[in-house]
Short mmCIF file of C-alpha atoms and ligand atoms in Angstrom, two decimals:
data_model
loop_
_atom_site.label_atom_id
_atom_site.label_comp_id
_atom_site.label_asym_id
_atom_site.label_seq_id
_atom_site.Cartn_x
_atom_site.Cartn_y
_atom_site.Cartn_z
CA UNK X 1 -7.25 21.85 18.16
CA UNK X 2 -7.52 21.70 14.44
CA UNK X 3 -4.76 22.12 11.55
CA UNK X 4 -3.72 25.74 11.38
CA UNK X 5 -1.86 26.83 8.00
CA UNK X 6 -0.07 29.86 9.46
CA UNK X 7 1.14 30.59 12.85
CA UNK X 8 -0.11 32.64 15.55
CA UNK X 9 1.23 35.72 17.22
CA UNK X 10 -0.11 37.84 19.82
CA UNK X 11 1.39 41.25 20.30
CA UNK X 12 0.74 41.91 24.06
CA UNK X 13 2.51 45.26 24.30
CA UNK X 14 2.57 48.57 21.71
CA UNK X 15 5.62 47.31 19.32
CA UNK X 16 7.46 49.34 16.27
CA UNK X 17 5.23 48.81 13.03
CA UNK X 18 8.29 47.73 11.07
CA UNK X 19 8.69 44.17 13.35
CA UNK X 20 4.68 43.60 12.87
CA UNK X 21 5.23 43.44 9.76
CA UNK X 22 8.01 40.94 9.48
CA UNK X 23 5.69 38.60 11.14
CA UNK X 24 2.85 39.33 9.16
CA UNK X 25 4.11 38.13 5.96
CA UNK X 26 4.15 34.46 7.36
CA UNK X 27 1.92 34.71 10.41
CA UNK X 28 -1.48 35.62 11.69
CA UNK X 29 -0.84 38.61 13.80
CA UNK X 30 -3.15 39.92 16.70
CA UNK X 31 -1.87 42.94 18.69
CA UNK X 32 -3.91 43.06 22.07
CA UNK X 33 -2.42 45.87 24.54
CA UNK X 34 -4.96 45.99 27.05
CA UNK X 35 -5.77 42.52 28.37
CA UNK X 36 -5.49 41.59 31.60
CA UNK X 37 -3.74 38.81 32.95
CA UNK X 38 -7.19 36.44 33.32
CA UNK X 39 -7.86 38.04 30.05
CA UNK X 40 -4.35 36.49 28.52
CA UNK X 41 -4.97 33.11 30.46
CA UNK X 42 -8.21 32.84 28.26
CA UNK X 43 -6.83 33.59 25.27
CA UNK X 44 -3.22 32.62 25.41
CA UNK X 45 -3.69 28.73 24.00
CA UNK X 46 -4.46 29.99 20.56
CA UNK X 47 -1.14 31.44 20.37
CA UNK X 48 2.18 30.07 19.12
CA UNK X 49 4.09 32.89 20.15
CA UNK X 50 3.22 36.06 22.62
CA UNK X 51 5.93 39.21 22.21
CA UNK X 52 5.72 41.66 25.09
CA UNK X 53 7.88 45.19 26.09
CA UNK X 54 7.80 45.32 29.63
CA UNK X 55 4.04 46.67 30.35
CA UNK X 56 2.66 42.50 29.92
CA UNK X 57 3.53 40.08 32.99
CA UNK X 58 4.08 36.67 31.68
CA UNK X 59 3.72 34.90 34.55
CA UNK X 60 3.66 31.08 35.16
CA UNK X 61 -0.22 30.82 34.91
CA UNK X 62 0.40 32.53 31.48
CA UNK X 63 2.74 30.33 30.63
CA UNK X 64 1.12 27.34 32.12
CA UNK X 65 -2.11 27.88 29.86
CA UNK X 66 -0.27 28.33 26.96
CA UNK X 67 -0.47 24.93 25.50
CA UNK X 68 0.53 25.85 22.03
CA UNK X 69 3.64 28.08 22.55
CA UNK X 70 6.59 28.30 21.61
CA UNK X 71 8.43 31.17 21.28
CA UNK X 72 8.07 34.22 24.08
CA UNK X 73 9.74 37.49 22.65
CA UNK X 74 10.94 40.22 24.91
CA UNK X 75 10.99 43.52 23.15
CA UNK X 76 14.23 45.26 25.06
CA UNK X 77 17.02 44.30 27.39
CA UNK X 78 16.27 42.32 30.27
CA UNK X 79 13.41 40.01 30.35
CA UNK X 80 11.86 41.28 34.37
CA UNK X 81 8.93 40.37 33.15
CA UNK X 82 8.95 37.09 31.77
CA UNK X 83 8.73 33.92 34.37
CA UNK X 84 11.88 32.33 32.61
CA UNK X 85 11.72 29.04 34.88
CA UNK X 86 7.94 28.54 34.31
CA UNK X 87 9.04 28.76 30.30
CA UNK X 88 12.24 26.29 30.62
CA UNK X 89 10.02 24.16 32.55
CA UNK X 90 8.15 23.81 29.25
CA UNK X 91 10.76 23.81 27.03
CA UNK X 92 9.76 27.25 25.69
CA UNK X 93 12.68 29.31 24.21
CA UNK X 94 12.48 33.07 25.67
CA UNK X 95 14.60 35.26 23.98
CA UNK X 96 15.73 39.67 23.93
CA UNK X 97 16.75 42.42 22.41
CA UNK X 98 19.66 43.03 24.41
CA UNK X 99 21.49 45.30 22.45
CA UNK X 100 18.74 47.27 19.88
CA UNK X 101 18.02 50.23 23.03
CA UNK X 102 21.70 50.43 23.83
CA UNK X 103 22.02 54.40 22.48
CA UNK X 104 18.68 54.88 23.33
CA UNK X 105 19.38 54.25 26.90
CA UNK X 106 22.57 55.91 26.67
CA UNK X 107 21.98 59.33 25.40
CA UNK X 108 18.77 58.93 27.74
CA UNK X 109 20.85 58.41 30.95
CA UNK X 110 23.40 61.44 29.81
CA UNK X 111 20.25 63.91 29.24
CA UNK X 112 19.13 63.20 32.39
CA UNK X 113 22.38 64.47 33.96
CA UNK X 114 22.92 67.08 32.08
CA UNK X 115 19.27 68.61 32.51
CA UNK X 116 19.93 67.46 36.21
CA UNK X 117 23.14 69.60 36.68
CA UNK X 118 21.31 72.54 34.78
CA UNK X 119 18.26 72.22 36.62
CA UNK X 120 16.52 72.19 33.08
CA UNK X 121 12.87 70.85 33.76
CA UNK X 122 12.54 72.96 36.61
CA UNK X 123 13.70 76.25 34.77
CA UNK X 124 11.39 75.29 32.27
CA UNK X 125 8.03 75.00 34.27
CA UNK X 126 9.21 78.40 36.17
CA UNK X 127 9.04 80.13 32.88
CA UNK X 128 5.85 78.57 31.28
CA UNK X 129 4.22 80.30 34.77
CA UNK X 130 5.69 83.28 33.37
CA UNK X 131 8.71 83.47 36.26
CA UNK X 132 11.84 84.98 35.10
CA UNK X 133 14.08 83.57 38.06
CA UNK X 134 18.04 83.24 37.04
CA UNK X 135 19.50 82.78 40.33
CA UNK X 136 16.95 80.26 41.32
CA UNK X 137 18.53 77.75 38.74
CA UNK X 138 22.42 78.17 39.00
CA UNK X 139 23.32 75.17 37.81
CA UNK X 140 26.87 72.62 37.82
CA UNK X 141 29.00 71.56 35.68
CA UNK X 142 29.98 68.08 34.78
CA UNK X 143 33.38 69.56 33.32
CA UNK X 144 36.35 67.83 35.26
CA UNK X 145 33.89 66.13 37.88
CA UNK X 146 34.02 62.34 38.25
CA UNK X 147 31.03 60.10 37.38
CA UNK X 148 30.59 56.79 38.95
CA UNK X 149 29.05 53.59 37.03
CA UNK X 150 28.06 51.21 38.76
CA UNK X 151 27.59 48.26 36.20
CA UNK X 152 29.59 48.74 32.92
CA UNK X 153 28.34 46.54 30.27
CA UNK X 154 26.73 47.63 27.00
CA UNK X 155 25.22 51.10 28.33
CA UNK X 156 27.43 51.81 31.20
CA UNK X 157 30.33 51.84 28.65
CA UNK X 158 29.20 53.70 26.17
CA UNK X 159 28.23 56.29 28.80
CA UNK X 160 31.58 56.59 29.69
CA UNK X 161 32.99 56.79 26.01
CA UNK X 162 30.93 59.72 25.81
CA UNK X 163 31.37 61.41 29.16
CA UNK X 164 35.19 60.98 28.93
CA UNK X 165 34.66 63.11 25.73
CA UNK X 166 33.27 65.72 28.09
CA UNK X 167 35.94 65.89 30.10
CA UNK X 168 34.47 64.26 33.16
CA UNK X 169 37.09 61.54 35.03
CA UNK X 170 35.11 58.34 35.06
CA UNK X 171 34.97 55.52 37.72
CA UNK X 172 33.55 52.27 37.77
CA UNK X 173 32.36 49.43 39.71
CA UNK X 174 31.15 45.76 37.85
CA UNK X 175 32.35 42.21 39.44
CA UNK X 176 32.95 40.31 36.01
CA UNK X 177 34.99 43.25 34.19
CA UNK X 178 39.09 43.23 35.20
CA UNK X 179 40.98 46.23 35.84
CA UNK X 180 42.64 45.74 32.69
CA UNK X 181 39.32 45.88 30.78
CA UNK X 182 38.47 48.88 32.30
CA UNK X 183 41.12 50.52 31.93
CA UNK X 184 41.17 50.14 28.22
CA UNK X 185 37.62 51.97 28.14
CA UNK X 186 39.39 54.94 30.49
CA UNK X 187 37.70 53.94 33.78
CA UNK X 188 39.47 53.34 36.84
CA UNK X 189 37.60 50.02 38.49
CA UNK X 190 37.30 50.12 42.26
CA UNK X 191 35.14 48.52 44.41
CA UNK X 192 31.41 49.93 44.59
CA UNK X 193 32.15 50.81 48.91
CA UNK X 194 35.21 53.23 47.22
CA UNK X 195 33.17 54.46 44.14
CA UNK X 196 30.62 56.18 46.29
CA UNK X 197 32.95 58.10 48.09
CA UNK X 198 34.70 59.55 45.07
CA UNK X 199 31.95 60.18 42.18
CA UNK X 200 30.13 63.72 42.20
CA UNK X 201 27.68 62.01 39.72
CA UNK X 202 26.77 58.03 40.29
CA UNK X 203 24.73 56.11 37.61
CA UNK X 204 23.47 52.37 37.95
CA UNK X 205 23.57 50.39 34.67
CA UNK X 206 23.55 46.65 36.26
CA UNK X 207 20.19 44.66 36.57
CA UNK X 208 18.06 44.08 38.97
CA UNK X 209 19.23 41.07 40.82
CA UNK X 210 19.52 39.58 44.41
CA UNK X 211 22.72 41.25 44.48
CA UNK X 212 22.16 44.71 43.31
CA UNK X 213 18.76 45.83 44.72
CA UNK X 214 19.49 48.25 46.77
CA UNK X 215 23.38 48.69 45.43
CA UNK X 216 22.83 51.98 46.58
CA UNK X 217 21.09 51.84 50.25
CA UNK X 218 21.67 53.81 53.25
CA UNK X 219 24.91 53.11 54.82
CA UNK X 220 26.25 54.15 50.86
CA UNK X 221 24.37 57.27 50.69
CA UNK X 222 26.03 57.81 54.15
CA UNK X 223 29.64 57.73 53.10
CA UNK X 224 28.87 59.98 49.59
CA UNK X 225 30.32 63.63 49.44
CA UNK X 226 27.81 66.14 50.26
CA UNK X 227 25.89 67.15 47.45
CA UNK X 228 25.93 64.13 45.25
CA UNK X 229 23.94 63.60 42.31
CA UNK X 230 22.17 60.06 41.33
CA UNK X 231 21.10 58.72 38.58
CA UNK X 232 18.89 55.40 37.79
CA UNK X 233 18.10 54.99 34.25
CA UNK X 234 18.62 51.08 34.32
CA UNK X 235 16.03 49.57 36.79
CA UNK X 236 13.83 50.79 40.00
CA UNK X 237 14.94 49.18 43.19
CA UNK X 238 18.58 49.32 42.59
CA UNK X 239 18.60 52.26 44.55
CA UNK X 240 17.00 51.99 47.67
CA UNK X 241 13.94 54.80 47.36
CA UNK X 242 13.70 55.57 50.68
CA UNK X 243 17.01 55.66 52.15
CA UNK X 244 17.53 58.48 48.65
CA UNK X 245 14.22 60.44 49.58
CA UNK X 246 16.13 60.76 52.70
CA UNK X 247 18.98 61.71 51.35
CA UNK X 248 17.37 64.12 49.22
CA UNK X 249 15.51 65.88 52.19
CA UNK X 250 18.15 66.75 54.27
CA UNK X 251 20.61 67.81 51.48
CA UNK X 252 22.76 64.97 51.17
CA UNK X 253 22.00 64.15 47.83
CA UNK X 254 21.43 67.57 45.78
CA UNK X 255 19.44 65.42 43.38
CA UNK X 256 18.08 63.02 41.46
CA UNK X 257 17.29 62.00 37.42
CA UNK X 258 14.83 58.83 37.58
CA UNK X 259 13.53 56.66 34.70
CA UNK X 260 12.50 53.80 36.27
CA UNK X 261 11.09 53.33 39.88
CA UNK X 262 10.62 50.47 42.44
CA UNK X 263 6.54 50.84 41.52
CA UNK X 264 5.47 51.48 38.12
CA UNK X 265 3.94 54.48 37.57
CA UNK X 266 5.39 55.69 40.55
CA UNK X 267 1.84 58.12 40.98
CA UNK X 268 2.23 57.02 45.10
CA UNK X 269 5.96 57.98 45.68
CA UNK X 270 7.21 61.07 47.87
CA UNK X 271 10.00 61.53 45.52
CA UNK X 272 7.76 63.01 42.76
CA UNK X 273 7.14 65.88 45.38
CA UNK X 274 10.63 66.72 45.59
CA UNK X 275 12.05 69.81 43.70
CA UNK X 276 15.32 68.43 43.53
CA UNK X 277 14.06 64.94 41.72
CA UNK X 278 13.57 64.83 37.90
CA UNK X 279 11.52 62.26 36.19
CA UNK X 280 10.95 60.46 33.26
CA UNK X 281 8.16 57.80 32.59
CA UNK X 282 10.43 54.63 31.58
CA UNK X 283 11.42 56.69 28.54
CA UNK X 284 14.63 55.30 28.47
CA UNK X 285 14.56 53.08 25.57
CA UNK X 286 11.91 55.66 23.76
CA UNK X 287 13.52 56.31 20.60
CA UNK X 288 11.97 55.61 17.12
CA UNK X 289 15.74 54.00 16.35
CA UNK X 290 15.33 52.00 19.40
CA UNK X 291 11.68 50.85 18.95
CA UNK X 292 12.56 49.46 15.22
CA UNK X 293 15.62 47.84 16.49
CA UNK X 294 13.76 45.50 18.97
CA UNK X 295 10.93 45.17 17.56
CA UNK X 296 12.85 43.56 14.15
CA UNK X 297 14.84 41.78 16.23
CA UNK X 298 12.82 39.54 17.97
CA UNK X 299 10.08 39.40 15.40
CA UNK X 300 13.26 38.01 13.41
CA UNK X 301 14.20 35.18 16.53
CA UNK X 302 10.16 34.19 16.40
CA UNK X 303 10.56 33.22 13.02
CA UNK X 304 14.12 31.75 13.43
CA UNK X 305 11.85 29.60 16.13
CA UNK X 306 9.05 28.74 14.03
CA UNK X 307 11.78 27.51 11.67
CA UNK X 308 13.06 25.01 13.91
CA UNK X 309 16.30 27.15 14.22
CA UNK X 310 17.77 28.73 17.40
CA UNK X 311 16.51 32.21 18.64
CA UNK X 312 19.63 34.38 17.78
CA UNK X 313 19.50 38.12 18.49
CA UNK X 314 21.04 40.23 15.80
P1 NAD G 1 24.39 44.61 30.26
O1 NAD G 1 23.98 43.23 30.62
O2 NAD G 1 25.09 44.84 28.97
O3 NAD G 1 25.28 45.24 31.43
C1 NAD G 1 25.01 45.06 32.77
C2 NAD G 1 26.33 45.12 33.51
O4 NAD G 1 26.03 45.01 34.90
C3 NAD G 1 27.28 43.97 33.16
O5 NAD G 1 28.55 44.47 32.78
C4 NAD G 1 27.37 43.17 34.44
O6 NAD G 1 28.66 42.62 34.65
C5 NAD G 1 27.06 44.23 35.48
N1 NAD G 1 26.61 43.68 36.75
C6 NAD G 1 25.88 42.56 36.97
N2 NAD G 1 25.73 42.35 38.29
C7 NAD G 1 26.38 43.37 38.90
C8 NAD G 1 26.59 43.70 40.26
N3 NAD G 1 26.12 42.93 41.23
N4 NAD G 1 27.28 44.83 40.54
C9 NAD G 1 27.78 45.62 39.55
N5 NAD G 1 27.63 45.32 38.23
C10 NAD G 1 26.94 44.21 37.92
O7 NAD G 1 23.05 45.48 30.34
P2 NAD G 1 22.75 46.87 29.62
O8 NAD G 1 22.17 46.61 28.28
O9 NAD G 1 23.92 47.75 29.76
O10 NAD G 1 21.55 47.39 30.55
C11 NAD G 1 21.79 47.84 31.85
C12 NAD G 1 20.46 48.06 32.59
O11 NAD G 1 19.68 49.04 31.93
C13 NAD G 1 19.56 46.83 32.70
O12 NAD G 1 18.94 46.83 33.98
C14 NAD G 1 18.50 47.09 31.65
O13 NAD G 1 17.33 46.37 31.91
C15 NAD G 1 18.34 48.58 31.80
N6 NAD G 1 17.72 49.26 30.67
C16 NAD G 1 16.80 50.22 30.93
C17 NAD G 1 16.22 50.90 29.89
C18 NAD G 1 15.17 51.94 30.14
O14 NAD G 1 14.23 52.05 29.38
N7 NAD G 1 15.29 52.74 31.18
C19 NAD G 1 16.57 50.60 28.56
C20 NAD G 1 17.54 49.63 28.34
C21 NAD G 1 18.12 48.96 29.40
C1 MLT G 2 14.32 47.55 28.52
O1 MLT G 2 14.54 46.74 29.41
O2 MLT G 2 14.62 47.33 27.35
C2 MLT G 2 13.75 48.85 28.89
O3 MLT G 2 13.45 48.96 30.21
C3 MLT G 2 12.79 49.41 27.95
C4 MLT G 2 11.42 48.87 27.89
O4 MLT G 2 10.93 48.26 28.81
O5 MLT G 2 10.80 49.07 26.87
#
């Protein structure tokens, strides 16, 4: 390969203008949102860097064929879909956005629940057909009911800051927080077992790991009170699909607010048929705010990279 003046950066996934243009001003910038993964493999080795959201795999053979990288950028919290051991393996620093769709994902989640309880989407398509049907959509309130989070770290608290504003008791489950901890953000911790059995609400803010894929299965939904509302705005799979279509079908669960799905788009799953189930298409970290945030941010760590400094999320 021959001398290059500036470096190169392929944009994989649709990113905020304003982190583009960061780049830009040093490096050669290509965005490319519709290549395929044989497609990347061909083209990946021109690349010092590759920045992705969460639509772009990079998977090992990515990673493998990317002889001149060095940086891989994650647009958002989590990095799902990044092979992290194929990129240690070459040495190549991966770095987030942890923290830059925190609100986003937060005033998301409580949305959700809200047009959940108040059966808003479904009220809404009614009257577009021109139905005028009041009883249809009594509704609950989350006024003195108790929500359960499972997982409270940057979203799940903030959720509860905000819910305990509302008046709702909050509970919460998460290994590596104490008591103490919790406390101090006005959640009682318990163990997740005890958390279903109390919470008329339950959201999941953990990851998706070994450990909490199907955090909510079965033998959970099982021991919930009767007429229990979910919520998964973090990551598909943490809540076991099927054993909550089940759930859903026989009353159990009186319903549902999904963002995220164990199969993305979820175009194949019975749960879209279900009255009781509102959706969302990922939308979760959908904010303009949010989009800038991450997008800056880890257009800012692929410099800091190039630079021969550490990847440091701001
Ligand atoms: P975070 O890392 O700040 O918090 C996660 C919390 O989960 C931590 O407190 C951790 O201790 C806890 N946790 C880990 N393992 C656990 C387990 N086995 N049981 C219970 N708790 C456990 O992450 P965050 O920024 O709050 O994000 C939470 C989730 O939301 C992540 O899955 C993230 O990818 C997802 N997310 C989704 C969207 C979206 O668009 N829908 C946007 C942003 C984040
Ligand atoms: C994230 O992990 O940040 C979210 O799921 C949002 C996204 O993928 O853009």
């Amino acid at each position: 390969m021959g001398f290059r003046l500036k470096f190169k950066v392929l944009v994989s996934d649709p990113l905020a203008e304003e982190g583009i243009e960061i780049l830009r001003e040093t490096c050669d910038v290509d965005v490319r949102t519709d290549l395929t993964e044989e497609q990347l493999i061909d083209v990946i080795k021109d690349y010092d860097a590759i920045l992705v959201r969460s639509g772009t795999e990079v998977t090992a053979a990515v990673i493998e064929a990317g002889t001149n990288l060095k940086f891989i950028g994650r647009a958002g919290a989590g990095v799902d879909n990044i092979d992290t051991e194929a990129a240690t393996r070459r040495g190549i620093p991966v770095a987030n956005a942890p923290s830059g769709n925190t609100m986003a994902a937060t005033e998301h989640t409580i949305a959700m629940m809200l047009s959940m309880a108040r059966n808003i989407p479904q009220a809404t398509a009614s009257l577009k057909k021109k139905e005028w049907k009041r009883s249809k959509f009594m509704g609950v309130e989350l006024n003195e009911k108790t929500l359960g989070i499972m997982g409270l770290g940057r979203i799940g608290r903030e959720i509860a800051k905000r819910v305990i504003a509302m008046d709702m008791k909050v509970v919460g489950y998460d290994p590596f927080i104490t008591k103490e901890n919790a406390a101090q953000m006005g959640v009682e911790l318990m163990d997740a077992d005890e958390l279903v059995k109390v919470a008329d609400f339950i959201t999941v803010h953990t990851p998706l790991t070994p450990e909490t894929k199907h955090l909510i299965n079965a033998a959970r939904i099982a021991t919930m009170k009767d007429g229990v509302r979910l919520i998964n705005c973090a990551r598909g799979g943490i809540i076991d699909e099927k054993a909550m279509y089940d759930g859903l079908v026989s009353g159990k669960i009186a319903g549902a607010a999904l963002d995220v799905f164990e199969n993305e788009p979820p175009f194949d799953s019975p749960l879209l048929t279900l009255d009781n189930v509102i959706v969302t298409p990922h939308l979760g970290a959908s904010t303009v705010e949010a989009q800038k945030n991450v997008a800056v941010s880890v257009a800012k760590q692929c410099l800091a990279v190039f630079a021969g400094e550490p990847a440091k999320y701001a």
